[in-house]
mmCIF file of C-alpha atoms in Angstrom:
data_model
loop_
_atom_site.group_PDB
_atom_site.id
_atom_site.type_symbol
_atom_site.label_atom_id
_atom_site.label_comp_id
_atom_site.label_asym_id
_atom_site.label_seq_id
_atom_site.Cartn_x
_atom_site.Cartn_y
_atom_site.Cartn_z
ATOM 1 C CA ASP A 29 102.215 47.387 77.094
ATOM 2 C CA THR A 30 100.264 50.848 77.333
ATOM 3 C CA GLU A 31 100.921 51.883 80.360
ATOM 4 C CA VAL A 32 101.592 55.604 81.082
ATOM 5 C CA THR A 33 102.908 56.132 84.930
ATOM 6 C CA GLN A 34 102.958 59.428 86.785
ATOM 7 C CA THR A 35 104.484 60.381 90.107
ATOM 8 C CA PRO A 36 103.365 61.374 92.695
ATOM 9 C CA LYS A 37 99.445 60.190 93.035
ATOM 10 C CA HIS A 38 98.679 63.168 95.521
ATOM 11 C CA LEU A 39 100.894 66.426 96.113
ATOM 12 C CA VAL A 40 99.934 69.254 98.004
ATOM 13 C CA MET A 41 102.022 72.522 98.337
ATOM 14 C CA GLY A 42 102.613 75.803 99.462
ATOM 15 C CA MET A 43 102.286 78.688 97.223
ATOM 16 C CA THR A 44 106.082 79.301 97.853
ATOM 17 C CA ASN A 45 107.285 75.867 97.444
ATOM 18 C CA LYS A 46 109.175 74.365 94.480
ATOM 19 C CA LYS A 47 107.871 70.692 93.318
ATOM 20 C CA SER A 48 108.014 68.408 90.007
ATOM 21 C CA LEU A 49 105.644 66.213 88.280
ATOM 22 C CA LYS A 50 106.944 63.134 86.648
ATOM 23 C CA CYS A 51 105.733 61.069 83.760
ATOM 24 C CA GLU A 52 107.153 58.114 82.096
ATOM 25 C CA GLN A 53 106.080 55.784 78.991
ATOM 26 C CA HIS A 54 107.914 52.880 77.652
ATOM 27 C CA MET A 55 106.270 52.530 74.359
ATOM 28 C CA GLY A 56 107.993 54.369 72.148
ATOM 29 C CA HIS A 57 106.062 57.044 71.699
ATOM 30 C CA ARG A 58 107.883 60.309 70.552
ATOM 31 C CA ALA A 59 104.844 62.813 71.361
ATOM 32 C CA MET A 60 104.294 63.485 74.854
ATOM 33 C CA TYR A 61 101.639 66.000 76.394
ATOM 34 C CA TRP A 62 100.599 67.702 79.742
ATOM 35 C CA TYR A 63 96.938 68.356 80.431
ATOM 36 C CA LYS A 64 95.351 70.074 83.407
ATOM 37 C CA GLN A 65 92.024 68.680 84.391
ATOM 38 C CA LYS A 66 89.460 70.634 86.573
ATOM 39 C CA ALA A 67 86.761 68.836 87.980
ATOM 40 C CA LYS A 68 83.488 68.068 85.683
ATOM 41 C CA LYS A 69 85.530 69.351 83.068
ATOM 42 C CA PRO A 70 87.674 67.898 79.989
ATOM 43 C CA PRO A 71 91.334 68.103 79.828
ATOM 44 C CA GLU A 72 93.170 71.221 78.485
ATOM 45 C CA LEU A 73 96.392 71.111 76.807
ATOM 46 C CA MET A 74 99.293 72.934 78.330
ATOM 47 C CA PHE A 75 102.055 71.571 76.297
ATOM 48 C CA VAL A 76 103.367 69.038 73.446
ATOM 49 C CA TYR A 77 106.631 67.516 73.327
ATOM 50 C CA SER A 78 107.526 66.038 70.005
ATOM 51 C CA TYR A 79 110.783 64.388 69.169
ATOM 52 C CA GLU A 80 111.649 65.682 72.632
ATOM 53 C CA LYS A 81 111.422 69.404 71.496
ATOM 54 C CA LEU A 82 108.290 71.611 72.832
ATOM 55 C CA SER A 83 106.047 72.036 70.129
ATOM 56 C CA ILE A 84 103.191 73.530 71.705
ATOM 57 C CA ASN A 85 102.569 75.840 74.541
ATOM 58 C CA GLU A 86 99.645 76.993 75.444
ATOM 59 C CA SER A 87 99.753 80.072 76.959
ATOM 60 C CA VAL A 88 100.621 78.704 80.045
ATOM 61 C CA PRO A 89 101.908 80.707 83.109
ATOM 62 C CA SER A 90 105.759 80.560 83.652
ATOM 63 C CA ARG A 91 105.368 79.204 87.282
ATOM 64 C CA PHE A 92 104.552 75.987 85.043
ATOM 65 C CA SER A 93 108.105 74.642 83.313
ATOM 66 C CA PRO A 94 108.079 71.551 81.212
ATOM 67 C CA GLU A 95 110.989 69.055 80.397
ATOM 68 C CA CYS A 96 111.673 66.213 78.647
ATOM 69 C CA PRO A 97 114.973 64.635 79.707
ATOM 70 C CA ASN A 98 114.614 61.878 76.741
ATOM 71 C CA SER A 99 111.652 60.612 74.933
ATOM 72 C CA SER A 100 110.453 58.379 77.757
ATOM 73 C CA LEU A 101 110.357 60.880 80.820
ATOM 74 C CA LEU A 102 108.559 64.249 80.988
ATOM 75 C CA ASN A 103 108.416 66.329 83.787
ATOM 76 C CA LEU A 104 106.804 69.610 84.997
ATOM 77 C CA HIS A 105 108.016 71.674 87.336
ATOM 78 C CA LEU A 106 106.277 73.570 89.538
ATOM 79 C CA HIS A 107 106.944 77.025 91.346
ATOM 80 C CA ALA A 108 104.843 79.770 93.046
ATOM 81 C CA LEU A 109 101.525 78.674 92.340
ATOM 82 C CA GLN A 110 98.067 79.921 93.043
ATOM 83 C CA PRO A 111 95.518 78.159 94.731
ATOM 84 C CA GLU A 112 93.656 78.280 91.264
ATOM 85 C CA ASP A 113 96.015 75.795 90.200
ATOM 86 C CA SER A 114 94.621 72.721 92.131
ATOM 87 C CA ALA A 115 93.733 70.363 89.702
ATOM 88 C CA LEU A 116 94.275 66.904 88.167
ATOM 89 C CA TYR A 117 97.197 67.207 86.119
ATOM 90 C CA LEU A 118 97.363 64.552 83.292
ATOM 91 C CA CYS A 119 100.296 63.113 81.266
ATOM 92 C CA ALA A 120 99.760 61.410 77.899
ATOM 93 C CA SER A 121 101.716 59.848 75.146
ATOM 94 C CA SER A 122 101.238 58.860 70.962
ATOM 95 C CA GLN A 123 102.716 57.878 68.342
ATOM 96 C CA GLU A 124 103.945 60.469 65.999
ATOM 97 C CA ALA A 125 102.056 58.929 63.470
ATOM 98 C CA THR A 126 99.536 60.523 60.603
ATOM 99 C CA SER A 127 98.100 57.466 59.220
ATOM 100 C CA GLY A 128 97.575 53.630 60.391
ATOM 101 C CA PRO A 129 95.288 52.387 62.841
ATOM 102 C CA ARG A 130 97.312 54.066 65.895
ATOM 103 C CA ARG A 131 96.980 57.854 64.459
ATOM 104 C CA GLY A 132 95.558 60.195 66.883
ATOM 105 C CA GLU A 133 95.767 57.884 69.838
ATOM 106 C CA GLN A 134 96.765 58.962 73.312
ATOM 107 C CA TYR A 135 97.410 56.731 76.221
ATOM 108 C CA PHE A 136 96.919 58.821 79.689
ATOM 109 C CA GLY A 137 98.356 57.971 82.765
ATOM 110 C CA PRO A 138 96.489 58.186 86.233
ATOM 111 C CA GLY A 139 97.406 61.582 86.737
ATOM 112 C CA THR A 140 98.593 63.330 89.648
ATOM 113 C CA ARG A 141 96.133 65.100 92.004
ATOM 114 C CA LEU A 142 97.325 68.533 93.060
ATOM 115 C CA THR A 143 96.455 70.859 95.875
ATOM 116 C CA VAL A 144 98.048 74.356 96.388
ATOM 117 C CA THR A 145 97.539 76.070 100.020
ATOM 118 C CA GLY B 16 88.149 75.340 64.253
ATOM 119 C CA ASP B 17 87.792 71.870 65.245
ATOM 120 C CA SER B 18 84.716 71.146 67.603
ATOM 121 C CA VAL B 19 83.000 68.257 69.853
ATOM 122 C CA THR B 20 79.738 68.503 71.412
ATOM 123 C CA GLN B 21 78.309 65.743 73.146
ATOM 124 C CA MET B 22 75.157 65.374 75.446
ATOM 125 C CA GLU B 23 76.501 66.628 79.162
ATOM 126 C CA GLY B 24 73.544 64.764 81.140
ATOM 127 C CA PRO B 25 73.991 63.390 84.137
ATOM 128 C CA VAL B 26 72.628 60.348 82.443
ATOM 129 C CA THR B 27 71.008 57.985 85.007
ATOM 130 C CA LEU B 28 69.867 54.674 84.200
ATOM 131 C CA SER B 29 69.325 51.314 86.097
ATOM 132 C CA GLU B 30 71.101 48.245 85.580
ATOM 133 C CA GLU B 31 70.866 46.521 82.094
ATOM 134 C CA ALA B 32 69.040 49.544 80.479
ATOM 135 C CA PHE B 33 70.260 50.647 77.144
ATOM 136 C CA LEU B 34 72.669 53.337 77.047
ATOM 137 C CA THR B 35 73.266 56.053 74.050
ATOM 138 C CA ILE B 36 75.422 58.946 74.612
ATOM 139 C CA ASN B 37 75.348 61.176 71.428
ATOM 140 C CA CYS B 38 78.310 62.678 70.158
ATOM 141 C CA THR B 39 78.613 65.159 67.169
ATOM 142 C CA TYR B 40 81.769 66.906 65.690
ATOM 143 C CA THR B 41 82.950 69.901 63.293
ATOM 144 C CA ALA B 42 86.381 68.948 61.387
ATOM 145 C CA THR B 43 88.058 69.326 58.107
ATOM 146 C CA GLY B 44 89.617 66.258 56.772
ATOM 147 C CA TYR B 45 89.350 63.373 58.136
ATOM 148 C CA PRO B 46 90.054 63.001 61.766
ATOM 149 C CA SER B 47 89.825 60.100 63.956
ATOM 150 C CA LEU B 48 87.149 59.437 66.692
ATOM 151 C CA PHE B 49 87.618 58.323 70.391
ATOM 152 C CA TRP B 50 85.508 57.399 73.441
ATOM 153 C CA TYR B 51 87.490 57.683 76.834
ATOM 154 C CA VAL B 52 86.112 56.476 80.234
ATOM 155 C CA GLN B 53 86.818 58.149 83.631
ATOM 156 C CA TYR B 54 86.500 56.388 86.593
ATOM 157 C CA PRO B 55 86.160 58.651 89.512
ATOM 158 C CA GLY B 56 89.868 59.439 90.649
ATOM 159 C CA GLU B 57 91.221 58.150 87.927
ATOM 160 C CA GLY B 58 93.042 59.279 84.628
ATOM 161 C CA LEU B 59 91.273 58.869 81.010
ATOM 162 C CA GLN B 60 91.253 55.301 79.614
ATOM 163 C CA LEU B 61 90.857 54.749 75.796
ATOM 164 C CA LEU B 62 87.539 52.839 75.598
ATOM 165 C CA LEU B 63 87.239 52.925 71.564
ATOM 166 C CA LYS B 64 88.139 54.490 68.813
ATOM 167 C CA ALA B 65 86.998 55.029 64.760
ATOM 168 C CA THR B 66 89.626 56.257 62.153
ATOM 169 C CA LYS B 67 87.759 56.344 58.912
ATOM 170 C CA ALA B 68 84.121 56.390 58.265
ATOM 171 C CA ASP B 69 81.701 53.597 58.470
ATOM 172 C CA ASP B 70 84.310 52.032 61.106
ATOM 173 C CA LYS B 71 83.090 50.455 64.120
ATOM 174 C CA GLY B 72 85.197 50.732 67.334
ATOM 175 C CA SER B 73 83.852 48.186 70.506
ATOM 176 C CA ASN B 74 84.949 47.402 73.580
ATOM 177 C CA LYS B 75 83.447 45.842 76.906
ATOM 178 C CA GLY B 76 80.295 45.410 74.814
ATOM 179 C CA PHE B 77 80.738 49.462 73.978
ATOM 180 C CA GLU B 78 79.853 50.472 70.224
ATOM 181 C CA ALA B 79 80.254 53.608 68.227
ATOM 182 C CA THR B 80 80.473 53.926 64.620
ATOM 183 C CA TYR B 81 81.932 56.948 62.216
ATOM 184 C CA ARG B 82 79.128 58.562 60.404
ATOM 185 C CA LYS B 83 80.962 60.858 58.229
ATOM 186 C CA GLU B 84 77.175 61.720 56.797
ATOM 187 C CA THR B 85 76.001 62.822 60.199
ATOM 188 C CA THR B 86 79.190 63.725 61.542
ATOM 189 C CA SER B 87 78.309 61.738 64.562
ATOM 190 C CA PHE B 88 79.823 58.721 66.428
ATOM 191 C CA HIS B 89 77.406 58.044 69.306
ATOM 192 C CA LEU B 90 78.157 55.669 71.768
ATOM 193 C CA GLU B 91 75.660 52.682 72.813
ATOM 194 C CA LYS B 92 75.912 49.844 75.147
ATOM 195 C CA GLY B 93 72.764 47.251 75.023
ATOM 196 C CA SER B 94 72.859 46.683 79.154
ATOM 197 C CA VAL B 95 74.883 48.778 81.525
ATOM 198 C CA GLN B 96 76.299 47.692 84.599
ATOM 199 C CA VAL B 97 76.872 49.753 87.936
ATOM 200 C CA SER B 98 80.492 49.078 86.929
ATOM 201 C CA ASP B 99 80.026 51.458 83.893
ATOM 202 C CA SER B 100 79.113 54.439 86.046
ATOM 203 C CA ALA B 101 82.061 56.881 85.084
ATOM 204 C CA VAL B 102 82.364 60.342 83.000
ATOM 205 C CA TYR B 103 82.493 59.409 79.198
ATOM 206 C CA PHE B 104 84.277 61.995 76.418
ATOM 207 C CA CYS B 105 83.799 61.833 73.229
ATOM 208 C CA ALA B 106 87.471 63.191 71.349
ATOM 209 C CA LEU B 107 88.863 63.868 67.723
ATOM 210 C CA SER B 108 92.171 63.563 66.610
ATOM 211 C CA SER B 109 92.655 65.722 63.643
ATOM 212 C CA ASN B 110 95.501 63.522 62.894
ATOM 213 C CA GLN B 111 98.588 66.469 62.415
ATOM 214 C CA ALA B 112 101.184 64.679 64.550
ATOM 215 C CA GLY B 113 101.735 66.126 67.700
ATOM 216 C CA THR B 114 98.240 67.722 68.111
ATOM 217 C CA ALA B 115 96.272 67.743 71.129
ATOM 218 C CA LEU B 116 92.937 65.984 71.212
ATOM 219 C CA ILE B 117 89.609 67.901 71.214
ATOM 220 C CA PHE B 118 87.433 66.653 73.644
ATOM 221 C CA GLY B 119 83.522 67.333 74.190
ATOM 222 C CA LYS B 120 82.323 68.668 78.085
ATOM 223 C CA GLY B 121 81.699 64.920 79.027
ATOM 224 C CA THR B 122 78.966 63.018 80.249
ATOM 225 C CA THR B 123 78.622 61.477 83.517
ATOM 226 C CA LEU B 124 76.689 58.261 83.735
ATOM 227 C CA SER B 125 75.326 57.233 87.187
ATOM 228 C CA VAL B 126 73.814 53.192 87.045
ATOM 229 C CA SER B 127 71.422 52.104 89.927
ATOM 230 C CA SER B 128 71.328 48.144 90.598
#
């Protein structure tokens, strides 16, 4: 099973709302990632969790708050977003392998299409 | 720092044509290289990969060979189909644990019947 699931698939929220995105994987991966993707652009890294600890925060505004409740789950809490935050939010996971055939390989979920009005 | 450069397109082909999408990289050490495909409205799917020099990754008729001497990982397919229409991203991993993929800008492929 190489599936990463994300919910919801679509989300429309106002600038004063609070919402959360959810990501789940059952591949035993110990690294999980949030990426933001604007139309016709490559994904941009937001956060990395390694063994359930935040290891990378790419200077993301505090209106985005990640959470890793356990090794299979990753959440992204959203509050007071701006219209320019509208994008596809992708979750990914990978083994913490620095050698072997799976090294560096990340599996992506289908994404949550977020629209901020 | 590490980087990936790929032809941006768009690439427009007729069905059964030969496809090449060029990808070159700059990296220290020995990165792993990937091609991901993104169909409209979907997430990224791993298409193929190579983890060391001279490795050939292949999947669904697509191939790419890790060329260390030319720092390249060009994607090829002998006969494209309409269903191959998508955005293709070349990416590398430095193989340090928990680090992000570095993506090229993506190439949009449109195949007509």
